XYZ file of C-alpha atoms in Angstrom:
248
model
C 7.382 1.935 -12.002
C 9.086 3.649 -9.118
C 12.876 3.721 -9.250
C 15.184 3.369 -6.266
C 17.158 6.553 -5.744
C 20.923 6.312 -6.048
C 21.277 7.238 -2.373
C 19.227 4.175 -1.376
C 21.490 1.703 -3.172
C 23.981 0.314 -0.671
C 26.218 -1.335 -3.255
C 26.229 -2.082 -6.954
C 28.120 -5.308 -6.352
C 26.504 -8.124 -8.332
C 24.574 -10.724 -6.364
C 22.269 -13.660 -6.991
C 18.650 -14.222 -6.030
C 17.089 -17.678 -5.954
C 13.464 -18.669 -5.435
C 12.853 -22.387 -4.964
C 9.369 -22.894 -6.384
C 6.987 -25.821 -6.654
C 8.127 -26.807 -10.153
C 11.318 -24.850 -10.870
C 14.178 -22.923 -9.398
C 13.962 -19.266 -10.376
C 17.308 -17.457 -10.594
C 18.363 -13.861 -11.146
C 21.626 -11.985 -11.190
C 21.321 -8.408 -9.992
C 23.489 -5.350 -9.445
C 22.073 -3.311 -6.608
C 18.356 -3.281 -7.392
C 18.721 -3.864 -11.133
C 17.910 -7.291 -12.565
C 20.708 -8.078 -15.034
C 19.411 -11.473 -16.142
C 16.959 -14.123 -14.982
C 16.482 -17.784 -15.824
C 14.659 -20.903 -14.638
C 15.988 -24.366 -13.832
C 14.090 -27.603 -13.302
C 14.103 -28.790 -9.685
C 15.549 -32.106 -10.843
C 18.677 -30.448 -12.262
C 21.911 -30.156 -10.319
C 22.213 -26.697 -8.735
C 25.178 -24.637 -9.942
C 28.394 -24.301 -7.974
C 29.352 -20.731 -7.159
C 32.959 -19.856 -7.898
C 32.910 -16.069 -7.708
C 31.827 -15.736 -4.047
C 28.955 -13.398 -4.875
C 26.185 -12.953 -2.290
C 23.151 -15.184 -2.669
C 19.690 -14.496 -1.252
C 17.539 -17.624 -1.332
C 13.925 -18.300 -0.395
C 11.923 -21.493 -0.707
C 8.321 -22.664 -0.717
C 9.215 -26.357 -0.886
C 12.009 -27.068 1.606
C 14.771 -25.555 3.655
C 17.438 -24.244 1.234
C 20.265 -25.954 3.144
C 21.933 -27.362 0.022
C 23.054 -23.872 -0.951
C 24.873 -23.167 2.295
C 27.899 -25.141 1.188
C 28.113 -23.645 -2.287
C 28.236 -19.953 -1.398
C 30.037 -18.416 1.582
C 27.666 -15.428 1.447
C 24.315 -17.208 1.370
C 21.369 -15.740 3.262
C 18.198 -17.813 3.567
C 15.135 -15.565 3.757
C 12.104 -16.264 5.928
C 8.728 -14.580 6.335
C 10.135 -12.714 9.325
C 12.455 -10.814 6.965
C 9.573 -9.372 4.915
C 8.135 -6.165 6.436
C 4.490 -6.779 5.657
C 2.071 -6.289 8.528
C -0.389 -8.949 9.695
C 1.043 -11.847 7.719
C -0.144 -15.328 8.690
C 2.313 -18.138 9.394
C 1.469 -20.276 6.350
C 1.733 -17.459 3.804
C 4.121 -18.517 1.047
C 7.308 -16.480 1.086
C 7.090 -16.206 -2.698
C 3.791 -14.355 -2.325
C 5.157 -12.142 0.440
C 8.273 -11.197 -1.544
C 6.258 -10.509 -4.705
C 3.832 -8.219 -2.883
C 6.659 -6.414 -1.086
C 8.522 -6.000 -4.373
C 5.382 -4.804 -6.102
C 4.514 -2.305 -3.402
C 8.079 -0.988 -3.281
C 8.243 -0.443 -7.036
C 4.668 0.468 -7.940
C 3.314 1.908 -4.706
C 0.838 0.836 -2.046
C -1.855 -0.498 -2.104
C -0.934 -3.316 -4.464
C -2.545 -6.450 -5.893
C -0.222 -9.139 -7.280
C -1.428 -12.008 -9.458
C 1.216 -14.729 -9.739
C 0.477 -17.094 -12.639
C 2.636 -20.076 -11.745
C 1.883 -23.708 -10.921
C -0.801 -22.243 -8.691
C -2.408 -18.947 -9.577
C -2.340 -16.717 -6.514
C -3.832 -13.305 -5.841
C -2.315 -11.350 -2.954
C -3.112 -7.818 -1.866
C -1.732 -5.295 0.602
C -3.141 -1.909 1.549
C -1.639 1.574 1.696
C -0.184 0.872 5.145
C 1.786 -2.150 3.908
C -0.674 -4.446 5.673
C -1.531 -7.788 4.116
C -5.234 -7.746 3.209
C -5.291 -11.345 1.993
C -5.759 -13.248 -1.201
C -6.743 -16.463 -2.932
C -5.137 -19.571 -4.443
C -6.374 -21.740 -7.284
C -4.783 -24.188 -9.750
C -2.907 -22.494 -12.578
C -3.306 -23.165 -16.286
C -0.917 -26.110 -16.429
C -2.148 -27.708 -13.226
C -5.765 -27.595 -14.374
C -4.806 -29.111 -17.713
C -2.712 -31.916 -16.182
C -5.316 -32.786 -13.556
C -7.958 -33.349 -16.243
C -5.601 -35.485 -18.326
C -4.461 -37.581 -15.345
C -7.782 -37.991 -13.562
C -10.014 -38.867 -16.505
C -10.000 -41.888 -18.791
C -10.610 -40.249 -22.163
C -9.734 -36.542 -21.961
C -6.498 -35.761 -23.807
C -3.472 -33.718 -22.819
C -3.714 -30.369 -24.591
C -1.526 -27.432 -25.511
C -2.896 -23.965 -24.874
C -3.148 -21.791 -27.957
C -1.271 -18.516 -28.210
C -4.485 -16.587 -28.751
C -7.768 -16.629 -26.882
C -9.741 -19.656 -28.139
C -13.394 -19.507 -29.119
C -15.751 -19.931 -26.199
C -18.114 -22.489 -27.764
C -15.795 -25.290 -28.812
C -16.569 -27.920 -31.430
C -14.056 -30.570 -30.367
C -12.756 -31.937 -27.059
C -9.310 -30.262 -26.936
C -10.853 -26.862 -27.674
C -13.576 -27.508 -25.094
C -10.930 -28.137 -22.432
C -9.123 -24.940 -23.409
C -12.371 -22.971 -23.308
C -13.431 -24.337 -19.945
C -10.100 -23.684 -18.250
C -9.271 -20.345 -19.810
C -12.638 -18.585 -19.659
C -13.383 -19.626 -16.078
C -9.882 -18.618 -14.992
C -10.210 -15.236 -16.683
C -13.659 -14.684 -15.180
C -12.300 -15.457 -11.722
C -9.365 -13.073 -12.167
C -11.678 -10.337 -13.410
C -14.063 -10.780 -10.480
C -11.261 -10.554 -7.926
C -9.741 -7.516 -9.632
C -13.071 -5.673 -9.710
C -13.666 -6.461 -6.033
C -10.177 -5.199 -5.174
C -10.592 -2.008 -7.177
C -13.866 -1.279 -5.419
C -11.940 -1.024 -2.138
C -8.649 0.271 -3.552
C -9.440 2.208 -6.750
C -5.924 3.642 -7.094
C -4.099 0.347 -6.697
C -1.795 -1.074 -9.339
C -2.537 -4.660 -10.371
C 0.576 -6.583 -11.403
C 0.709 -9.912 -13.241
C 3.820 -12.054 -12.772
C 4.783 -15.745 -12.970
C 5.558 -18.189 -15.744
C 2.167 -17.968 -17.480
C 2.014 -14.177 -17.233
C 2.445 -13.443 -20.966
C -0.173 -15.924 -22.129
C -2.689 -14.908 -19.452
C -2.124 -11.226 -20.117
C -2.831 -11.800 -23.816
C -6.019 -13.706 -23.012
C -7.166 -11.224 -20.367
C -6.712 -8.066 -22.426
C -8.561 -9.683 -25.337
C -11.470 -10.764 -23.139
C -11.564 -7.600 -21.011
C -10.265 -4.652 -23.068
C -11.659 -2.135 -20.561
C -8.735 -0.034 -19.312
C -10.292 0.032 -15.845
C -9.016 -3.502 -15.304
C -5.635 -2.885 -16.956
C -2.905 -5.278 -15.826
C 0.781 -4.400 -15.628
C 3.216 -7.241 -16.312
C 6.461 -7.658 -14.358
C 8.354 -10.975 -14.359
C 10.745 -9.968 -11.568
C 8.557 -9.036 -8.589
C 10.056 -11.657 -6.254
C 13.576 -10.475 -7.051
C 12.492 -6.857 -6.654
C 11.306 -7.832 -3.185
C 14.666 -9.438 -2.429
C 16.478 -6.352 -3.741
C 14.375 -4.061 -1.556
C 15.223 -6.162 1.510
C 18.919 -6.192 0.629
C 18.894 -2.420 0.226
C 16.915 -1.839 3.406
C 19.135 -4.037 5.568
C 22.453 -3.278 3.910
C 23.218 -6.952 3.337
């Protein structure tokens, strides 16, 4: 991973980053470009009150982050216009834009980011920091819950820690097999297509299901040509790069 040079760090003053996601609030405390700690909070929980007057960068995919304006005197709400990716479209999620910008800044351009959250998104940018595009599909949990809620007899399941057998002999295992193997096949197909055009690109896996999916993927596709790097902090790395670039 590329490191920011000491000359590029405007200040080592601690600050907070907040990403308001579909299911959770994602928090991090950083010093300069270094992530000190990160944690998640359910959207139904009361947001914390800031007492130390540290800067807060906040972005949201669900609503305007107005509730945080009163709790921090140094709040800055980020928009797509703040992210220096070329040829973005107006409905691109700012979480995807920040993750790609953070990935490209740290790992180099071109870059492909796979965010395994509520939705699983694939987003790529080329060597000129231009958005190439991507794809969106339901993530592991969303696929599981949709089957349980929309069918009369299929049960709610828990995903196993290890890759399940493909040919299942009971209903819960069959659901796991169907979701996991088709999701992995889709990821693999997109990665191979990306690497055909951008053979020197890093491919980074992030998001809440990153560890489980990485375990499944490397078991199913051990070929090093489709090797995935794992980084849980890409969105905050994108925020840190913006803060450094603009001197906020």
